[in-house]
CSV table of C-alpha atoms in Angstrom, one decimal:
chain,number,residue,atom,x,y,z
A,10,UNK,CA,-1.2,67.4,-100.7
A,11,UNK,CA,-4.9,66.9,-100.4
A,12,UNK,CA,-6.0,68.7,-97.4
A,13,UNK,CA,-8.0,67.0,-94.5
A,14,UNK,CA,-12.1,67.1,-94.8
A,15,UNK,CA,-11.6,68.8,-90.7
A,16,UNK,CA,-9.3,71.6,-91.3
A,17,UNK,CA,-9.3,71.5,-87.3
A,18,UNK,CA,-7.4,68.3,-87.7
A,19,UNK,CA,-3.7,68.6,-87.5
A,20,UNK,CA,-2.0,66.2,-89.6
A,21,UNK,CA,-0.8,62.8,-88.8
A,22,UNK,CA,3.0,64.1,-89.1
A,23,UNK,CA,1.9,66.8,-86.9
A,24,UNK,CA,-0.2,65.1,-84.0
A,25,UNK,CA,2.3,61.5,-83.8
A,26,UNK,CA,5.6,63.5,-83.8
A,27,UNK,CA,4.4,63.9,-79.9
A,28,UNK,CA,4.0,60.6,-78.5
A,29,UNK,CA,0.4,60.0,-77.2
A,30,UNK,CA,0.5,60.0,-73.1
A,31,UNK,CA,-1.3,57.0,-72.8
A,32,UNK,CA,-1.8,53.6,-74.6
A,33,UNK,CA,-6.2,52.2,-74.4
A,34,UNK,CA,-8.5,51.3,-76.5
A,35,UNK,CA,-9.3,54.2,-77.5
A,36,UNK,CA,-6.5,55.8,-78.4
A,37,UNK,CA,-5.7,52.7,-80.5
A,38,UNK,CA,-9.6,53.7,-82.2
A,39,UNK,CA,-8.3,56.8,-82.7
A,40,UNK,CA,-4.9,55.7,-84.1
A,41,UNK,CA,-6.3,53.7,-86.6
A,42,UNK,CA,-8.8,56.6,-87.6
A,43,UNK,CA,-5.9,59.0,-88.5
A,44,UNK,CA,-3.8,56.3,-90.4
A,45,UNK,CA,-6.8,55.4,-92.1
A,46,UNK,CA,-7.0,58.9,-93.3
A,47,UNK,CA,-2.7,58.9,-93.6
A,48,UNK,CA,-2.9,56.5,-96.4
A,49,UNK,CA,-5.8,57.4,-98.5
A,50,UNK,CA,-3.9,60.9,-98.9
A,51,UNK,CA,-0.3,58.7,-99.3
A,52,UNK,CA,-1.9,56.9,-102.3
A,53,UNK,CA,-1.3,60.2,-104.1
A,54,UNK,CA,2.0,59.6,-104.0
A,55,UNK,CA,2.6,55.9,-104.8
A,56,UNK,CA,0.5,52.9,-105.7
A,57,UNK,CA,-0.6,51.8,-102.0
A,58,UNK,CA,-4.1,50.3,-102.1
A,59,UNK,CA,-2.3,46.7,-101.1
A,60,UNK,CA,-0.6,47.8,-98.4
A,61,UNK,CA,-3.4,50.2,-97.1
A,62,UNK,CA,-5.8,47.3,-96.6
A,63,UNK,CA,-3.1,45.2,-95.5
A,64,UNK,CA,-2.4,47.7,-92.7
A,65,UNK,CA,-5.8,48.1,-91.8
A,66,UNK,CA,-6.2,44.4,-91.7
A,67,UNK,CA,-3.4,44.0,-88.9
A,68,UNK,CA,-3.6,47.0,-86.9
A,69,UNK,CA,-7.2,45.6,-86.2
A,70,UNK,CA,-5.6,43.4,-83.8
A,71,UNK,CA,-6.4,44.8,-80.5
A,72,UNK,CA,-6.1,44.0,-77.0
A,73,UNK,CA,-9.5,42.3,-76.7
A,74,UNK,CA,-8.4,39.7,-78.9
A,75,UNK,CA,-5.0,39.3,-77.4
A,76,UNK,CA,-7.2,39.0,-74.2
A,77,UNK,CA,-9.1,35.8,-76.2
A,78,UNK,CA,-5.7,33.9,-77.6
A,79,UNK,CA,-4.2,34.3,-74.4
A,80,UNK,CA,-7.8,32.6,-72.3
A,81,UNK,CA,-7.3,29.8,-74.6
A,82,UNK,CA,-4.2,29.0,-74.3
A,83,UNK,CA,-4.5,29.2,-70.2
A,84,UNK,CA,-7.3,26.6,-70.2
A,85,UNK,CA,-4.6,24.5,-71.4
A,86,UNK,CA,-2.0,24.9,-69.2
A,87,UNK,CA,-2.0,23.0,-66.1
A,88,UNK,CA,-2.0,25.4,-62.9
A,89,UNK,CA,-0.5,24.7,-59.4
A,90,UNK,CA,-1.5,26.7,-56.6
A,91,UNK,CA,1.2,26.6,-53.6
A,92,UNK,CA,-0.6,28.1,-50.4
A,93,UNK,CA,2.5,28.7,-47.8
A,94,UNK,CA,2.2,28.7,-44.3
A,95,UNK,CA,4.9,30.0,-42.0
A,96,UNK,CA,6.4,32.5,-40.0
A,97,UNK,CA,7.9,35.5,-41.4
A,98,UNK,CA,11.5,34.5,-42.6
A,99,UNK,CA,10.6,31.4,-42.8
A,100,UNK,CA,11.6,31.1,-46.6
A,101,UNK,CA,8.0,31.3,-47.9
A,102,UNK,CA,10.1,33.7,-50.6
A,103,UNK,CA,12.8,31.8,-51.3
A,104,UNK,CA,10.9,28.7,-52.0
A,105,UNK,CA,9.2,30.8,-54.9
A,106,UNK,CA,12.7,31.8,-55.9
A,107,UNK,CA,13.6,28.0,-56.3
A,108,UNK,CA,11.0,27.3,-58.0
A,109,UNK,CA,10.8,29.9,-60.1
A,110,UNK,CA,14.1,31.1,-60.5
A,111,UNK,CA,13.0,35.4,-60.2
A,112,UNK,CA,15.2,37.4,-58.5
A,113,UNK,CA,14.4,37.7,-54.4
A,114,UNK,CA,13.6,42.0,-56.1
A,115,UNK,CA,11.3,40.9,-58.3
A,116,UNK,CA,9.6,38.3,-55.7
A,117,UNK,CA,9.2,41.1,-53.1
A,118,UNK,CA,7.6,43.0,-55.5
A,119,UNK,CA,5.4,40.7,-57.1
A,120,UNK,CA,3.0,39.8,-53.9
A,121,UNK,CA,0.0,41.4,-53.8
A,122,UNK,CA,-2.4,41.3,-51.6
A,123,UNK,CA,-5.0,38.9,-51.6
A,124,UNK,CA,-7.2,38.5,-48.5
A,125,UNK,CA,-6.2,40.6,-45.1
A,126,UNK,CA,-3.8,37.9,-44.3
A,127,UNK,CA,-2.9,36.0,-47.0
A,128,UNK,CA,-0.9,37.7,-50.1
A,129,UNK,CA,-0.7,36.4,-54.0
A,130,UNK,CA,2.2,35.8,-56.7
A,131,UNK,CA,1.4,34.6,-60.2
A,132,UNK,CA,4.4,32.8,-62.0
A,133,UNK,CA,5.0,34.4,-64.6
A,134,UNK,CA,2.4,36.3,-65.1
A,135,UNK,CA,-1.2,36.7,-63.8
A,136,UNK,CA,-2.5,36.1,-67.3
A,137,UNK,CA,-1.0,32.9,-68.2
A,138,UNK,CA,-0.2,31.3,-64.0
A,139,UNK,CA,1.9,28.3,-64.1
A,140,UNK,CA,2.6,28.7,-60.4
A,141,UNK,CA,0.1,30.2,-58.2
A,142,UNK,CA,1.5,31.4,-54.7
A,143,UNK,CA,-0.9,32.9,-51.7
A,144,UNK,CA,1.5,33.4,-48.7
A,145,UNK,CA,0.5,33.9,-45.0
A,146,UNK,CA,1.2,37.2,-43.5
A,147,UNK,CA,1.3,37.6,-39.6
A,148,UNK,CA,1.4,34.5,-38.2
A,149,UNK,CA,3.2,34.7,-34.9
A,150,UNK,CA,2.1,38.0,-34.6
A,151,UNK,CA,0.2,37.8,-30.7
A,152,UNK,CA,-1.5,40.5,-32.3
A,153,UNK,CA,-3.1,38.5,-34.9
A,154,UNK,CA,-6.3,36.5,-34.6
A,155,UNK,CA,-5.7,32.9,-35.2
A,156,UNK,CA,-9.3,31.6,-36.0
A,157,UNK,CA,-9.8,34.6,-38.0
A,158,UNK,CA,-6.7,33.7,-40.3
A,159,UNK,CA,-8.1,29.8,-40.3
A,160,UNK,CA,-11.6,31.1,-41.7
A,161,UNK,CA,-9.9,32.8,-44.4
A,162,UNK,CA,-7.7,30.2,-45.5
A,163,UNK,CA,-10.6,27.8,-45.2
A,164,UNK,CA,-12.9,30.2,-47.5
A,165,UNK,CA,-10.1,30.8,-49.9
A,166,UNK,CA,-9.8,27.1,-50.3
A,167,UNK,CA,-13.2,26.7,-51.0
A,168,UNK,CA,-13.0,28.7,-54.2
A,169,UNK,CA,-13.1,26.3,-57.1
A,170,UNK,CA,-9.7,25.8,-58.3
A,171,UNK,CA,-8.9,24.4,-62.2
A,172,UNK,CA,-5.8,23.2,-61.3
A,173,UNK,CA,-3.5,21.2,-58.4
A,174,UNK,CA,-3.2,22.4,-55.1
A,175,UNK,CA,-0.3,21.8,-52.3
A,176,UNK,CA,0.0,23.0,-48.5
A,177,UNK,CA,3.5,24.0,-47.5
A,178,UNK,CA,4.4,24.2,-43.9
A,179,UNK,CA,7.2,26.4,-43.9
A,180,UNK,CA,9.4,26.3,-40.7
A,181,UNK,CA,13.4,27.4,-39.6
A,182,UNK,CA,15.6,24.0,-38.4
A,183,UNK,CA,15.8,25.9,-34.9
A,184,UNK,CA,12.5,27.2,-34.4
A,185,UNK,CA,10.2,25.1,-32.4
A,186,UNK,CA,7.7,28.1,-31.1
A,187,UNK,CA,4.8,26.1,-33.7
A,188,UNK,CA,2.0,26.2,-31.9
A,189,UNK,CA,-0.1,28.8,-34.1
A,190,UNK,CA,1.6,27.1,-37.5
A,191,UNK,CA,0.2,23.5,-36.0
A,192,UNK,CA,-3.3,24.7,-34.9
A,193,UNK,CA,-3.8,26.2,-38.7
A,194,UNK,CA,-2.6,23.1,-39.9
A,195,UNK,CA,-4.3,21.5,-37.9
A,196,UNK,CA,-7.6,22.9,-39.1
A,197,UNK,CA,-7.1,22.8,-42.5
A,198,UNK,CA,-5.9,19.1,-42.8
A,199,UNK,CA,-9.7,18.6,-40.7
A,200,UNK,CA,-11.2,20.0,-43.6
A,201,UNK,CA,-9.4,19.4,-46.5
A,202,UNK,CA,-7.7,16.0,-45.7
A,203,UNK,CA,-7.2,15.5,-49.8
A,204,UNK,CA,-5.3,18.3,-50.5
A,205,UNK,CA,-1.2,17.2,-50.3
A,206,UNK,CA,1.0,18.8,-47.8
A,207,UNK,CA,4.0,19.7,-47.5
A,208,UNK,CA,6.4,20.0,-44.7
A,209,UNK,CA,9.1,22.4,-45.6
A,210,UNK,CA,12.2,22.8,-43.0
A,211,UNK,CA,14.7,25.2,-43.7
A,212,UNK,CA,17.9,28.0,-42.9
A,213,UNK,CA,19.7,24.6,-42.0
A,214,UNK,CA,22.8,26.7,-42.0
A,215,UNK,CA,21.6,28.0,-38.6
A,216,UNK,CA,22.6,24.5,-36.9
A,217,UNK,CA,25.9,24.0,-38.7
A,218,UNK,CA,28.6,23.2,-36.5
A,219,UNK,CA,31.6,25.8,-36.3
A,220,UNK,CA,33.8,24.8,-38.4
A,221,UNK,CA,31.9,24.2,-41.3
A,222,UNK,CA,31.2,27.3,-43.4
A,223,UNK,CA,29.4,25.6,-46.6
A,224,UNK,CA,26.8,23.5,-48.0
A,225,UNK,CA,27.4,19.1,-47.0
A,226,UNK,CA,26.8,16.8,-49.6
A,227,UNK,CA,23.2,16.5,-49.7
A,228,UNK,CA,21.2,15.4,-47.4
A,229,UNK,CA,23.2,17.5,-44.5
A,230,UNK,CA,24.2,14.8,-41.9
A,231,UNK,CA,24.5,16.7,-38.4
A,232,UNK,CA,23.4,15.7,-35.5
A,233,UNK,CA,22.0,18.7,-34.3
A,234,UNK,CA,20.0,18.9,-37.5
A,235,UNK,CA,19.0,15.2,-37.5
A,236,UNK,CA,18.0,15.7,-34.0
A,237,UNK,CA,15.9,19.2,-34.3
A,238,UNK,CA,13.9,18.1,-38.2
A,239,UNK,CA,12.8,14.5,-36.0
A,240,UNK,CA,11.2,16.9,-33.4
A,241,UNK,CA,9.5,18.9,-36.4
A,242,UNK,CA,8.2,15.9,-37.6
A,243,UNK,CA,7.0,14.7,-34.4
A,244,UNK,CA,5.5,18.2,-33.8
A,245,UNK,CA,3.5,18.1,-36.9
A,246,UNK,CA,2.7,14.2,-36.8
A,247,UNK,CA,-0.4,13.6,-39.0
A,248,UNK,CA,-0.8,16.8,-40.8
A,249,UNK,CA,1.8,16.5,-43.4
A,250,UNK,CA,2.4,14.1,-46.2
A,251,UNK,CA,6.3,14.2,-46.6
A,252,UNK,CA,8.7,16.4,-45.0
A,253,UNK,CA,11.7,18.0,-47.0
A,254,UNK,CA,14.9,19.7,-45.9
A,255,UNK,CA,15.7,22.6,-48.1
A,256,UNK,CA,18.1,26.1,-47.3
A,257,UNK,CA,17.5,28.6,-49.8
A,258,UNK,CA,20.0,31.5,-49.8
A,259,UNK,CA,21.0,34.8,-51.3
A,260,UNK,CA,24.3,34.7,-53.7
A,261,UNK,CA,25.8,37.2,-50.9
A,262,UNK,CA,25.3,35.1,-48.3
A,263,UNK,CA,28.0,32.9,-49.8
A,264,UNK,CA,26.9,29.4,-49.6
A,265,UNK,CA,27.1,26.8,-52.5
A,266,UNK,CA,24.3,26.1,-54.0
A,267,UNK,CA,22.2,28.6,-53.3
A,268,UNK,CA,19.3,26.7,-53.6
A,269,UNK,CA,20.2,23.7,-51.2
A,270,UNK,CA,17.7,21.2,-51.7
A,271,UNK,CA,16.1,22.1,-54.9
A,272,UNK,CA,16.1,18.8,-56.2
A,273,UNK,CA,14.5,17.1,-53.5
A,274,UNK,CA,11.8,19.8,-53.0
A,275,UNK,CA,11.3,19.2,-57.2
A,276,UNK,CA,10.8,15.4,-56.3
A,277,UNK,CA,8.5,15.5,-53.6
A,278,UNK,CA,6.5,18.0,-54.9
A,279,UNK,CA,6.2,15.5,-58.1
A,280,UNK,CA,5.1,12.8,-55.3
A,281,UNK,CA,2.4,15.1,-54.0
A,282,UNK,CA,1.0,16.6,-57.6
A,283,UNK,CA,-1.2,15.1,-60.2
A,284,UNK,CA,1.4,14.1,-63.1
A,285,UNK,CA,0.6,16.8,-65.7
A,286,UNK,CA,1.4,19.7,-62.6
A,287,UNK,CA,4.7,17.6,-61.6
A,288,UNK,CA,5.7,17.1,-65.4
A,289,UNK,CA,5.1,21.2,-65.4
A,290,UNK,CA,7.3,21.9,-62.4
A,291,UNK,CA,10.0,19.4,-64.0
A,292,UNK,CA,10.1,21.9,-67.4
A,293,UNK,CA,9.9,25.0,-65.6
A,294,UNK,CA,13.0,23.9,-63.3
A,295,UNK,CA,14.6,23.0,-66.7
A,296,UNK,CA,13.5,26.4,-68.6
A,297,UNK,CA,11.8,24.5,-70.9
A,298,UNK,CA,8.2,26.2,-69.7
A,299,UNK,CA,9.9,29.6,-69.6
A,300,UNK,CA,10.8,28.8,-73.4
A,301,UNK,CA,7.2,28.0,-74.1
A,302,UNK,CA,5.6,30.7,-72.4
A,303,UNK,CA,8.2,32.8,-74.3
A,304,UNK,CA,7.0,31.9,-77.8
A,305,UNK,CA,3.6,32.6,-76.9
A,306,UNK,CA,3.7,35.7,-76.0
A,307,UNK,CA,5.8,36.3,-78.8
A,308,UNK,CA,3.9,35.0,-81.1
A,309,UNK,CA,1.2,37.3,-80.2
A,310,UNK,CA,3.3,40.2,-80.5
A,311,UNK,CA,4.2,39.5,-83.9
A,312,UNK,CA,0.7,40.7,-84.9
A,313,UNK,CA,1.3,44.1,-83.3
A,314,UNK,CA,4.5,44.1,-84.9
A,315,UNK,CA,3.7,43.0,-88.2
A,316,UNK,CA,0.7,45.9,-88.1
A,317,UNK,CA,3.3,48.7,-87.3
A,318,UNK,CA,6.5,47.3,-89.8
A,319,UNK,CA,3.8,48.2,-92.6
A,320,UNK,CA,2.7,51.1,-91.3
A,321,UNK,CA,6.7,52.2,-91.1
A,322,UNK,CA,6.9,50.9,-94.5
A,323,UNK,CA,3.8,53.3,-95.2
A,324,UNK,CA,5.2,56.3,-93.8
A,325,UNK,CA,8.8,55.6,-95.0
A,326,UNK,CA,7.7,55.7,-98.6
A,327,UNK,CA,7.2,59.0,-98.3
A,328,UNK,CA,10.3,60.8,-101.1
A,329,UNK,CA,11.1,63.4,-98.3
A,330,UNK,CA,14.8,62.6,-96.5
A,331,UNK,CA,14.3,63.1,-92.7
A,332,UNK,CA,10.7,64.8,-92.6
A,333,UNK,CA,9.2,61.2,-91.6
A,334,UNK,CA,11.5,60.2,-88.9
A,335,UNK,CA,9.5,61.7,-85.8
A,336,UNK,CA,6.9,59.7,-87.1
A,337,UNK,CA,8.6,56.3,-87.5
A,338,UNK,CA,9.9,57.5,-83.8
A,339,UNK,CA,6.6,58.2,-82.6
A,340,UNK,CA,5.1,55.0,-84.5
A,341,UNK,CA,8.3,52.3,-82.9
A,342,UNK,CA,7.6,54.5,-79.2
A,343,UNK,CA,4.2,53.8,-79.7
A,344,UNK,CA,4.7,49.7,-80.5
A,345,UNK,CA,7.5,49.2,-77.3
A,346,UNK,CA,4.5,50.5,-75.5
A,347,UNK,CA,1.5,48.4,-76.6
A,348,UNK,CA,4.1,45.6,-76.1
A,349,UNK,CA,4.7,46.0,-73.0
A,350,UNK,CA,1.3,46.3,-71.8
A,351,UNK,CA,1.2,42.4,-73.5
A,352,UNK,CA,4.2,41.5,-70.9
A,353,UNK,CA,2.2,43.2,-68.1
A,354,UNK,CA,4.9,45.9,-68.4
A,355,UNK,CA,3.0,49.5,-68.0
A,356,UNK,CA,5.6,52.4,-70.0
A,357,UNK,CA,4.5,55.7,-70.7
A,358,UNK,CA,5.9,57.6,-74.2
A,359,UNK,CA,9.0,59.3,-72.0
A,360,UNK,CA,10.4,55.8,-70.6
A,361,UNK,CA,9.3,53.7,-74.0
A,362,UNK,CA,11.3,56.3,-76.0
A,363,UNK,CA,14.2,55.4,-73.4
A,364,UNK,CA,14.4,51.9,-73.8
A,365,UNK,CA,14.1,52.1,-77.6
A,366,UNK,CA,17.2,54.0,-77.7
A,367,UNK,CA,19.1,51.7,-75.0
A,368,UNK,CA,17.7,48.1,-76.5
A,369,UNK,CA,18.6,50.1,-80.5
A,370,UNK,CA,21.1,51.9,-80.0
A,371,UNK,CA,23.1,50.0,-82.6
A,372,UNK,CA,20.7,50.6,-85.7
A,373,UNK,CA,21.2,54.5,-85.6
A,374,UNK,CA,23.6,54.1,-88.5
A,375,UNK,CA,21.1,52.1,-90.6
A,376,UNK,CA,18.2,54.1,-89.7
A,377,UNK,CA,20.2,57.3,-91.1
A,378,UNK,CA,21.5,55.2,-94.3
A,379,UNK,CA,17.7,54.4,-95.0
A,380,UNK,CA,16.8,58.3,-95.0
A,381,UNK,CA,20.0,59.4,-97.1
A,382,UNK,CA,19.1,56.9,-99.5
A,383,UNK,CA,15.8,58.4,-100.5
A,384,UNK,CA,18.0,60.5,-102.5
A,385,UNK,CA,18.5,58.0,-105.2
A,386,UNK,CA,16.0,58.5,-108.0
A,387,UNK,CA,13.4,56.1,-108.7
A,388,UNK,CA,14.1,53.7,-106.4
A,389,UNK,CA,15.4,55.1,-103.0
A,390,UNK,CA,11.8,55.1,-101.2
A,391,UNK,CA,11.3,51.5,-102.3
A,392,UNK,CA,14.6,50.4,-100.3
A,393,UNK,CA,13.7,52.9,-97.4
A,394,UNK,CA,10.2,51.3,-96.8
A,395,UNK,CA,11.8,47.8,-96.9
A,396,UNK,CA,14.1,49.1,-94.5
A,397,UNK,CA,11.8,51.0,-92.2
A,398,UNK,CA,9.9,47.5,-92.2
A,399,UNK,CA,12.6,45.4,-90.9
A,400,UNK,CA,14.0,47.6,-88.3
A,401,UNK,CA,10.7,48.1,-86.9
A,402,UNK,CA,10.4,44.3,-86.9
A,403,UNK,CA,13.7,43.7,-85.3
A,404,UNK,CA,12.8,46.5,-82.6
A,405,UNK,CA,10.0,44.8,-81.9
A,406,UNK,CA,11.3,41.5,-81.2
A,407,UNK,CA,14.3,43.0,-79.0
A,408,UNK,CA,11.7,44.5,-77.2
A,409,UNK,CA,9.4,40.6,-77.1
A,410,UNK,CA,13.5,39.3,-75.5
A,411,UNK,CA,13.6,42.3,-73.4
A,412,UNK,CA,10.3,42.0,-72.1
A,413,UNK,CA,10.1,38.6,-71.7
A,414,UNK,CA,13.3,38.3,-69.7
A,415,UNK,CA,11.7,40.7,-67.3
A,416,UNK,CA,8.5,38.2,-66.7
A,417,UNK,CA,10.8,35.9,-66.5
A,418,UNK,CA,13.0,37.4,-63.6
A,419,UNK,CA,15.8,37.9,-65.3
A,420,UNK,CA,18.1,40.7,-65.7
A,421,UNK,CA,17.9,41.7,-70.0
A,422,UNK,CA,20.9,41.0,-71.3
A,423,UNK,CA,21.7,43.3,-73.7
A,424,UNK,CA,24.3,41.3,-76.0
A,425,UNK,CA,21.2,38.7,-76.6
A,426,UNK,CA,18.7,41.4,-77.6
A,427,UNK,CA,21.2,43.0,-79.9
A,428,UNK,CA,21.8,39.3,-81.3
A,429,UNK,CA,18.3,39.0,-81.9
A,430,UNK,CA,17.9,42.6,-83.5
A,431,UNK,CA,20.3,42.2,-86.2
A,432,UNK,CA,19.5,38.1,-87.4
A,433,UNK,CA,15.2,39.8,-87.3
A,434,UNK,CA,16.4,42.7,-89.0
A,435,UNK,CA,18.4,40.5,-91.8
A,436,UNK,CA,15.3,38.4,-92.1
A,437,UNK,CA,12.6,41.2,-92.3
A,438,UNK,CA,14.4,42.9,-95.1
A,439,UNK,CA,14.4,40.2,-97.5
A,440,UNK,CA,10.7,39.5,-96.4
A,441,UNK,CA,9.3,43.0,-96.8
A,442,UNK,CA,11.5,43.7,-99.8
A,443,UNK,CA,9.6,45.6,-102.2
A,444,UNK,CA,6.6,46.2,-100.0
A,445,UNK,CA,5.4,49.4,-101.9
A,446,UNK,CA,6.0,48.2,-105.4
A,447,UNK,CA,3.4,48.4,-107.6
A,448,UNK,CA,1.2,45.4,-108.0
């Protein structure tokens, strides 16, 4: 073979059989640099100027214009921004849980912080927010300077906002220590008097009588709840809209449903909101948003996989039985990673190469049949680069399910991915069939 104009160069077999330590722009510059080169010197072998510029073509796709698809579509999506204000254990957290449906893990880890007392949560991710949610941190605290708190949630609602906004007043059924919650209410419903609020009670459980070790009918009908959410609403008299009573659980905890109350929080939230942000909430309680959301990012990682199925179908063309699998490796390692970055998933090589063989684990056989048929005269490279193709297709669009379900937070179910892995796989191979084929 033709040798490289840098003799320092190593080869492309060579330098990708090691997976690169990180995934940026330019590494992708780079990349696309040393493929370049790759199939100029593979043209030797087989009739590949089609699929050359063809691979150029889709591996120009880079993260700046992900970055522009993904601004357009987020100007159309309507955005509701939750600001919660409560005590700690209030269930500030498990109201995002309702209304998202994430894991109480995944909540936990997905605040950040925002101002010094206030704390952020996109839903589902901070590139395409459905939900906004800023949470309160350290009210109660005797520590904490109340007017200081008031000043920042008064400049933080100042900031120009594209979408909805809603105040929830998050208080426990047996807590009646309110005086810092009412005086920041108080303030803000002084200065924004337009912007909907929410009183939230809830752990209703707390005021069950003895005997009763579940969930009522809903709405619970005790007395000493009926008596103790009257004196919240007196207590908070003129700086609420409506007042909801809601008891959010864990699963361990053992009470049925979890999310008590869901459905009136749902509809008077839908009271409170513009119609496009309640018609939002409505879809995302019924996963049809999360279905949505899901094609969209996957239909932008279907131009990072397309790029890399023809560069497997590049490499796999090569008449050599095993000498191109650490490239394929490196090149499907390489892929996982660039989509998780999409998914706001960061993976180095070592953890990407991990999940490839845990999410693929059921292609190995195929993956060897494609090498050991390169021994078939004539036509065994042809089939091989179809099939290099279609599994890197299929691997990608585990990984898009895998992903996704992650953003989503849910645990990946394995039997789904796999599911969707063999019906892309079945698809791919008919539509890459004869890829490399003369022209």
């Amino acid at each position: 073979m033709t040798q490289t104009p840098d003799s320092q160069t190593p080869s492309p077999v060579t330098e990708t059989s090691h997976p690169p330590t990180s995934v940026n722009s330019s590494w992708i510059e780079e990349m696309t640099a040393r493929w370049n080169w790759t199939t100029e010197q593979l043209k030797g072998l087989f009739p590949a100027d089609q699929i050359a510029k063809t691979f150029v073509q889709w591996f120009s796709v880079n993260e700046t214009q992900i970055a522009e698809i993904l601004e357009t579509v987020r100007a159309e999506l309507p955005t509701t921004e939750a600001l919660l204000i409560g005590k700690p254990q209030a269930g500030k957290s498990s109201i995002v849980r309702g209304l998202t449906g994430v894991s109480a893990e995944i909540v936990g880890q997905g605040f950040r912080p925002h101002t010094q007392h206030t704390q952020r949560y996109a839903y589902p991710s901070n590139d395409l927010p459905l939900l906004i949610f800023k949470d309160t941190v350290g009210l109660g605290d005797i520590n904490q300077n109340t007017d200081l708190i008031i000043q920042e949630l008064i400049g933080d609602l100042q900031q120009e906002s594209p979408g909805a906004r809603v105040l929830i007043l998050t208080v426990k059924i047996n807590d009646f220590a309110t005086d810092t919650l009412r005086t920041i209410a108080q303030s803000l419903r002084q200065k924004y008097p337009n912007i909907p609020c929410l009183l939230a009670v809830t752990c209703l459980h707390e005021l069950y009588p003895p005997q009763i070790d579940n969930h009522p009918i809903y709405p619970p009908d005790f007395e000493d709840i009926n008596r103790a959410f009257e004196a919240l609403k007196i207590a908070f008299k003129g700086l609420y809209d409506q007042a909801v009573l809601i008891d959010f659980t864990l699963e361990e905890d053992g009470y049925t449903p979890v999310f008590y109350g869901l459905e009136a929080l749902r509809d008077t939230l839908a009271d409170l909101l513009p119609e496009a942000e309640a018609r939002t909430i409505h879809q995302l309680l019924n996963g049809e948003v999360d279905d949505q959301l899901g094609n969209i990012y996957r239909d932008v990682g279907r131009r990072y996989i397309l790029a890399f199925s023809i560069m497997a179908a590049t490499v796999a063309a090569v008449p050599l039985p095993f000498a191109t699998m650490p490239v394929l490796t490196a090149l499907q390692v390489s892929l996982v990673v660039l989509l998780g970055n999409l998914y706001g998933k960061t993976l180095n090589p070592s953890q990407a190469g991990g999940l490839v063989s845990a999410i693929a684990g059921g292609f190995l056989a195929q993956m060897i049949g494609r090498e050991l048929i390169k021994f078939i005269p004539g036509f065994g490279s042809v089939i091989a680069a179809s099939w290099a193709a279609a599994y890197t297709w299929a691997l990608g669009e585990g990984a898009c399910v895998y992903f996704g379900d992650l953003m989503g937070g849910k645990k990946p179910d394995p039997q789904k991915i796999q599911t969707v892995m063999k019906e892309a796989f079945k698809t791919a191979k008919e539509r890459f069939k004869g890829i490399n084929e003369s022209k």
